[in-house]
CSV table of C-alpha atoms in Angstrom, one decimal:
chain,number,residue,atom,x,y,z
B,53,MET,CA,15.1,10.1,-9.7
B,54,VAL,CA,13.1,13.2,-8.8
B,55,ARG,CA,14.4,16.6,-7.8
B,56,ILE,CA,12.2,19.2,-6.1
B,57,ILE,CA,13.5,22.6,-7.4
B,58,LYS,CA,12.6,26.1,-6.0
B,59,GLU,CA,13.2,29.4,-7.8
B,60,ARG,CA,16.3,30.2,-5.7
B,61,ALA,CA,18.0,26.9,-6.1
B,62,LEU,CA,20.1,25.1,-8.7
B,63,LEU,CA,19.9,25.0,-12.4
B,64,SER,CA,17.3,27.7,-13.0
B,65,LYS,CA,17.2,26.6,-16.6
B,66,LEU,CA,16.0,23.1,-15.8
B,67,GLY,CA,12.3,22.9,-16.4
B,68,GLY,CA,9.9,20.9,-14.3
B,69,ILE,CA,6.3,20.1,-13.6
B,70,PRO,CA,4.4,22.6,-11.4
B,71,LEU,CA,3.9,21.4,-7.9
B,72,GLN,CA,1.8,22.8,-5.0
B,73,SER,CA,3.1,22.5,-1.5
B,74,ASP,CA,0.1,20.4,-0.4
B,75,SER,CA,0.8,17.9,-3.2
B,76,LEU,CA,3.9,16.5,-1.5
B,77,GLN,CA,3.8,14.3,1.5
B,78,TRP,CA,6.6,12.5,3.3
B,79,LEU,CA,6.2,9.0,4.8
B,80,LEU,CA,8.5,8.4,7.7
B,81,THR,CA,8.8,4.7,8.2
B,82,PRO,CA,8.9,1.5,6.1
B,83,LYS,CA,5.6,0.3,7.7
B,84,ALA,CA,4.0,3.6,6.6
B,85,LEU,CA,5.2,2.9,3.0
B,86,LYS,CA,3.6,-0.5,3.0
B,87,LYS,CA,0.3,0.7,4.4
B,88,GLU,CA,0.2,3.6,1.9
B,89,LEU,CA,1.1,1.3,-1.0
B,90,LEU,CA,-1.5,-1.3,-0.2
B,91,LYS,CA,-4.2,1.3,0.3
B,92,ARG,CA,-3.4,2.9,-3.1
B,93,ILE,CA,-3.4,-0.4,-4.9
B,94,GLU,CA,-6.8,-1.3,-3.3
B,95,ASN,CA,-8.3,2.0,-4.4
B,96,ALA,CA,-6.7,2.3,-7.8
B,97,THR,CA,-9.1,3.2,-10.6
B,98,HIS,CA,-7.0,3.1,-13.9
B,99,SER,CA,-3.4,2.1,-13.4
B,100,VAL,CA,-0.7,0.7,-11.1
B,101,TYR,CA,2.9,0.7,-12.3
B,102,ILE,CA,5.6,-0.6,-10.0
B,103,ALA,CA,9.4,-0.4,-10.7
B,104,ALA,CA,11.6,-2.1,-8.1
B,105,LEU,CA,14.9,-4.1,-8.0
B,106,TYR,CA,12.8,-7.1,-6.9
B,107,LEU,CA,9.5,-8.3,-5.6
B,108,GLU,CA,10.5,-11.1,-3.2
B,109,ASP,CA,8.9,-14.4,-2.6
B,110,ASP,CA,8.4,-13.8,1.1
B,111,GLU,CA,5.5,-12.6,3.3
B,112,ALA,CA,5.6,-8.9,2.3
B,113,GLY,CA,6.2,-9.7,-1.3
B,114,ARG,CA,3.4,-12.1,-1.5
B,115,GLU,CA,1.0,-9.7,0.3
B,116,VAL,CA,1.7,-6.9,-2.2
B,117,LEU,CA,1.4,-9.3,-5.2
B,118,GLN,CA,-1.9,-10.6,-3.8
B,119,ALA,CA,-3.1,-7.0,-3.4
B,120,LEU,CA,-2.3,-6.4,-7.1
B,121,MET,CA,-4.2,-9.6,-8.1
B,122,ASP,CA,-7.2,-8.7,-6.0
B,123,ALA,CA,-7.3,-5.2,-7.5
B,124,LYS,CA,-7.1,-6.7,-11.0
B,125,GLN,CA,-9.9,-9.2,-10.2
B,126,ASN,CA,-12.1,-6.4,-8.9
B,127,ASN,CA,-11.4,-4.2,-11.9
B,128,PRO,CA,-10.2,-6.2,-14.9
B,129,ALA,CA,-9.7,-3.0,-16.9
B,130,LEU,CA,-7.0,-1.9,-14.4
B,131,ASP,CA,-3.6,-1.5,-16.1
B,132,ILE,CA,-1.1,-3.2,-13.8
B,133,LYS,CA,2.6,-3.5,-14.7
B,134,VAL,CA,5.4,-4.6,-12.4
B,135,LEU,CA,9.0,-4.2,-13.6
B,136,VAL,CA,11.8,-5.8,-11.7
B,137,ASP,CA,15.5,-6.6,-12.5
B,138,PHE,CA,15.5,-9.6,-14.8
B,139,HIS,CA,18.6,-11.3,-13.4
B,140,ARG,CA,17.6,-10.8,-9.7
B,141,ALA,CA,14.2,-12.3,-10.4
B,142,ARG,CA,15.7,-15.4,-12.2
B,143,ARG,CA,18.1,-16.4,-9.5
B,144,GLY,CA,17.3,-17.7,-6.0
B,145,LEU,CA,18.7,-16.3,-2.8
B,146,ILE,CA,22.5,-16.5,-2.6
B,147,GLY,CA,23.4,-19.9,-1.0
B,148,HIS,CA,20.1,-21.6,-2.1
B,149,LYS,CA,20.6,-24.6,-4.4
B,150,GLY,CA,18.3,-25.9,-7.1
B,151,ASP,CA,15.8,-24.2,-9.4
B,152,SER,CA,14.6,-21.2,-7.6
B,153,GLY,CA,13.9,-17.5,-8.1
B,154,ASN,CA,11.1,-15.1,-7.6
B,155,TYR,CA,9.9,-15.7,-11.2
B,156,LEU,CA,8.6,-19.1,-10.2
B,157,MET,CA,6.2,-17.4,-7.7
B,158,TYR,CA,5.1,-15.0,-10.4
B,159,ARG,CA,4.5,-17.8,-12.9
B,160,LYS,CA,2.4,-19.8,-10.4
B,161,VAL,CA,0.3,-16.9,-9.4
B,162,ILE,CA,-0.4,-15.7,-12.9
B,163,GLU,CA,-1.2,-19.3,-14.2
B,164,ALA,CA,-4.0,-19.5,-11.6
B,165,ALA,CA,-5.4,-16.0,-12.2
B,166,GLU,CA,-8.6,-15.3,-14.1
B,167,HIS,CA,-7.3,-11.8,-14.9
B,168,PRO,CA,-3.5,-11.8,-15.1
B,169,ILE,CA,-1.2,-8.8,-14.7
B,170,GLU,CA,2.1,-8.1,-16.4
B,171,ILE,CA,5.3,-8.8,-14.5
B,172,LEU,CA,8.3,-7.9,-16.6
B,173,GLY,CA,12.1,-8.4,-16.2
B,174,VAL,CA,14.4,-5.6,-17.3
B,175,PRO,CA,18.0,-6.8,-18.1
B,176,VAL,CA,19.9,-3.5,-17.8
B,177,LYS,CA,23.2,-5.5,-18.4
B,178,SER,CA,23.9,-8.9,-19.7
B,179,ARG,CA,25.1,-10.1,-16.2
B,180,GLU,CA,23.8,-9.1,-12.8
B,181,PHE,CA,27.2,-8.1,-11.4
B,182,MET,CA,27.6,-5.5,-14.1
B,183,GLY,CA,24.5,-3.5,-13.3
B,184,VAL,CA,20.9,-3.8,-12.1
B,185,LEU,CA,17.6,-2.0,-12.5
B,186,HIS,CA,17.6,1.2,-10.4
B,187,LEU,CA,14.4,2.7,-11.8
B,188,LYS,CA,12.3,2.6,-8.6
B,189,GLY,CA,9.0,3.9,-7.5
B,190,PHE,CA,5.3,3.2,-7.5
B,191,ILE,CA,2.9,5.0,-9.8
B,192,VAL,CA,-0.8,4.6,-8.9
B,193,ASP,CA,-3.4,6.6,-10.9
B,194,ASP,CA,-2.3,10.3,-10.5
B,195,ALA,CA,0.1,9.8,-7.7
B,196,VAL,CA,3.8,8.8,-7.5
B,197,ILE,CA,5.3,7.2,-4.4
B,198,PHE,CA,9.0,7.9,-5.0
B,199,SER,CA,11.2,5.5,-3.1
B,200,GLY,CA,14.3,3.3,-3.6
B,201,ALA,CA,12.6,0.5,-1.6
B,202,SER,CA,12.2,-2.9,-3.1
B,203,ILE,CA,9.3,-5.2,-2.1
B,204,ASN,CA,10.3,-7.7,0.6
B,205,ASN,CA,10.2,-8.3,4.3
B,206,ILE,CA,13.2,-6.1,5.0
B,207,TYR,CA,12.2,-3.0,3.0
B,208,LEU,CA,8.6,-3.1,4.3
B,209,HIS,CA,9.5,-3.9,7.9
B,210,GLN,CA,7.4,-7.1,8.0
B,211,GLU,CA,9.4,-8.6,10.9
B,212,GLU,CA,12.0,-7.3,13.3
B,213,LYS,CA,14.7,-6.2,10.8
B,214,TYR,CA,14.2,-3.4,8.4
B,215,ARG,CA,16.0,-1.2,5.9
B,216,PHE,CA,15.2,2.5,5.8
B,217,ASP,CA,14.7,4.5,2.6
B,218,ARG,CA,13.1,7.8,1.5
B,219,TYR,CA,9.3,7.8,0.8
B,220,HIS,CA,7.8,10.8,-1.0
B,221,VAL,CA,4.2,10.8,-2.1
B,222,ILE,CA,3.7,13.2,-4.9
B,223,GLU,CA,0.2,14.0,-6.2
B,224,SER,CA,0.7,15.0,-9.8
B,225,ALA,CA,-1.3,13.7,-12.8
B,226,GLU,CA,1.4,15.1,-15.2
B,227,LEU,CA,4.3,13.5,-13.3
B,228,ALA,CA,2.4,10.1,-13.1
B,229,ARG,CA,1.6,10.3,-16.8
B,230,SER,CA,5.2,11.2,-17.8
B,231,MET,CA,6.6,8.3,-15.8
B,232,ARG,CA,4.1,5.8,-17.2
B,233,ASP,CA,4.8,6.9,-20.7
B,234,MET,CA,8.6,6.6,-20.2
B,235,ILE,CA,8.2,3.1,-18.8
B,236,GLN,CA,5.9,2.1,-21.6
B,237,THR,CA,8.0,3.6,-24.4
B,238,TYR,CA,11.5,2.6,-23.3
B,239,LEU,CA,10.9,-0.6,-21.3
B,240,VAL,CA,7.6,-2.4,-21.8
B,241,ASP,CA,7.7,-2.0,-25.6
B,242,ASP,CA,11.4,-3.2,-25.9
B,243,VAL,CA,12.1,-6.7,-27.1
B,244,ALA,CA,14.7,-7.2,-24.4
B,245,VAL,CA,12.2,-6.8,-21.7
B,246,SER,CA,10.5,-10.1,-21.3
B,247,SER,CA,7.6,-11.5,-19.3
B,248,LEU,CA,8.6,-13.3,-16.1
B,249,THR,CA,5.4,-15.3,-16.1
B,250,GLN,CA,5.9,-17.2,-19.4
B,251,PRO,CA,5.3,-21.0,-19.3
B,252,LYS,CA,8.6,-22.8,-19.3
B,253,ALA,CA,7.9,-24.4,-22.7
B,254,LEU,CA,7.3,-21.0,-24.4
B,255,GLU,CA,10.0,-19.1,-22.5
B,256,HIS,CA,11.8,-16.4,-24.4
B,257,LEU,CA,15.0,-15.0,-22.8
B,258,PRO,CA,16.7,-11.8,-24.1
B,259,THR,CA,19.9,-12.2,-26.1
B,260,LYS,CA,23.1,-10.3,-25.5
B,261,THR,CA,22.5,-8.3,-28.6
B,262,GLU,CA,19.0,-7.4,-27.5
B,263,VAL,CA,20.3,-6.3,-24.0
B,264,SER,CA,23.0,-4.2,-25.6
B,265,SER,CA,20.4,-2.5,-27.8
B,266,LEU,CA,18.2,-1.9,-24.8
B,267,LYS,CA,21.1,-0.2,-23.0
B,268,HIS,CA,21.8,2.0,-26.0
B,269,ARG,CA,18.2,3.1,-26.2
B,270,LEU,CA,18.0,3.7,-22.4
B,271,SER,CA,21.0,6.0,-22.6
B,272,LYS,CA,18.9,8.3,-24.7
B,273,ALA,CA,15.7,7.9,-22.6
B,274,GLU,CA,14.0,10.9,-21.2
B,275,TYR,CA,10.7,12.0,-19.6
B,276,THR,CA,8.4,14.2,-21.6
B,277,PHE,CA,6.1,16.6,-19.8
B,278,ASN,CA,4.6,20.1,-20.0
B,279,SER,CA,7.5,22.1,-18.5
B,280,THR,CA,7.7,25.3,-16.6
B,281,LYS,CA,10.7,27.2,-15.1
B,282,ILE,CA,8.5,29.3,-12.7
B,283,GLY,CA,7.7,28.5,-9.1
B,284,SER,CA,8.1,25.2,-7.2
B,285,ARG,CA,8.4,22.3,-9.6
B,286,VAL,CA,9.4,18.6,-9.7
B,287,THR,CA,11.7,17.4,-12.5
B,288,PRO,CA,11.9,13.7,-13.3
B,289,LEU,CA,15.3,12.6,-14.6
B,290,VAL,CA,16.7,9.4,-16.0
B,291,GLY,CA,20.3,8.6,-16.8
B,292,LEU,CA,22.4,5.7,-18.0
B,293,GLY,CA,26.0,5.6,-19.1
B,294,ARG,CA,28.9,8.1,-19.0
B,295,LYS,CA,28.1,10.3,-21.9
B,296,LYS,CA,25.3,12.9,-22.1
B,297,ASN,CA,23.9,11.7,-18.8
B,298,ILE,CA,21.6,14.5,-17.6
B,299,LEU,CA,21.1,12.9,-14.2
B,300,ASN,CA,24.9,12.9,-13.5
B,301,LYS,CA,25.1,16.5,-14.7
B,302,VAL,CA,22.4,17.6,-12.4
B,303,ILE,CA,23.9,15.8,-9.4
B,304,VAL,CA,27.3,17.5,-10.0
B,305,ALA,CA,25.5,20.9,-10.5
B,306,LEU,CA,23.7,20.4,-7.1
B,307,VAL,CA,27.1,20.3,-5.5
B,308,GLU,CA,28.7,23.1,-7.5
B,309,GLU,CA,25.8,25.5,-7.0
B,310,SER,CA,25.3,24.9,-3.3
B,311,ALA,CA,25.6,28.1,-1.3
B,312,ASP,CA,26.4,27.0,2.2
B,313,ALA,CA,26.0,23.3,3.0
B,314,LEU,CA,25.3,19.9,1.5
B,315,PHE,CA,23.5,16.9,3.2
B,316,ILE,CA,24.1,13.6,1.5
B,317,CYS,CA,22.2,10.5,2.5
B,318,THR,CA,23.3,7.3,0.8
B,319,PRO,CA,23.4,3.5,1.4
B,320,TYR,CA,27.1,3.5,0.3
B,321,PHE,CA,29.6,6.1,-0.6
B,322,ASN,CA,32.0,5.4,-3.5
B,323,PRO,CA,31.6,8.5,-5.7
B,324,PRO,CA,33.1,8.7,-9.1
B,325,TYR,CA,36.0,11.1,-9.7
B,326,ILE,CA,33.9,13.9,-11.2
B,327,LEU,CA,31.8,14.0,-8.0
B,328,VAL,CA,34.8,13.7,-5.7
B,329,ARG,CA,36.3,16.7,-7.5
B,330,ALA,CA,33.1,18.8,-7.0
B,331,LEU,CA,32.9,17.8,-3.3
B,332,ALA,CA,36.6,18.7,-2.7
B,333,LYS,CA,36.1,22.1,-4.3
B,334,HIS,CA,33.0,22.6,-2.1
B,335,LEU,CA,35.1,21.9,1.0
B,336,ARG,CA,38.0,24.2,-0.1
B,337,GLN,CA,35.5,27.0,-0.4
B,338,GLY,CA,34.7,26.6,3.3
B,339,LYS,CA,31.3,25.0,2.9
B,340,LYS,CA,29.9,22.3,5.0
B,341,ILE,CA,29.1,18.7,4.0
B,342,ASP,CA,27.2,16.1,6.1
B,343,ILE,CA,27.3,12.6,4.8
B,344,VAL,CA,25.1,9.8,6.3
B,345,VAL,CA,26.1,6.4,5.1
B,346,GLY,CA,23.9,3.3,5.7
B,347,ASP,CA,25.3,0.8,8.2
B,348,LYS,CA,23.7,-2.6,7.7
B,349,THR,CA,24.8,-3.8,11.1
B,350,ALA,CA,22.5,-1.1,12.6
B,351,ASN,CA,19.5,-2.8,11.0
C-alpha cells in the first residue's frame, strides 16, 4: 500500500520518500494498465518484480507471461520475479474438475525456456479461505505501477467484461529499490515461499509450521528507505495481523485527522470495529463521507 502525503495532511511524523509532482501519473482504464505494463516489461533493463493475487492461464495472463519470457530471452541478466498467492495458483477455477491450476502453465513454460524466470507462491495462510496474498503491484526498473489488479482477462479488459482498479505510475528509484528489497528479504528468501515451476518429482510444498513462521515474520516486515518529513512524499506501508500493524494505524489516522470530508473507494465494505468507530465519530462531527462500493453486476 502507498500513501501520498503532503505537508498539510495526516501524520506529519510519518516519513516518506521525496516525490516530485511530475513523477506521478494516473492510468485511467484497465486497457491502459495492460499497455503500460507490457511496454515497461519490453523496455526493462535490470529488473521486473510482479506481485499479484494471481497470473491466470487465460489470454491476458499468457500474453503477460510471454512478454516476461521474451524480455528474459533478450536480456538473460534481467532479474524477473513473479509472486502470486500459493493456494490460488495451485487450484483450478472453481467448478473445474481434475488436476488444474495456473502453476501447470508456469511449469510448462519454464521447462521449455532457455532462460527461465522465477515464479513463486506465497502462502500467507495455511488455507486459502483464511487469507490470500494482497501485496500487489509491478516494479519495473526505477518505476512502480501501484495497483490492486491481478493479471487475467477481466482485470486487463481483454474481452467485453472488465474490473476497474486504481493505477498509479510512480517514477522513484528509491521507492522501487525499497519495494524490491522488502520482497527479496521477507518473501523470496523465506523457506515457505516455494517455486511454482518445480518438476512434479522434485516438488517441495510448504509445511504448516513454515507457513506459520512466515506469517510471524511478515507481521514484523517493513520497508526501509531514505526518509524525509518535508514536502510531498510517498510512504510505502505493509501490515499483517492485529497487533503493531502500522498500515491499520495509518488508515484509522486518515479518518481521525480528516478536516472536512472522506472519499472511500473499495470493492467491498465490511470494516472492522476500530474503523467503524472512527467513521462514526467523523459523521458525528458533521463531516462528510462518500463511499463507492464495487458492484460486480455492473461489470
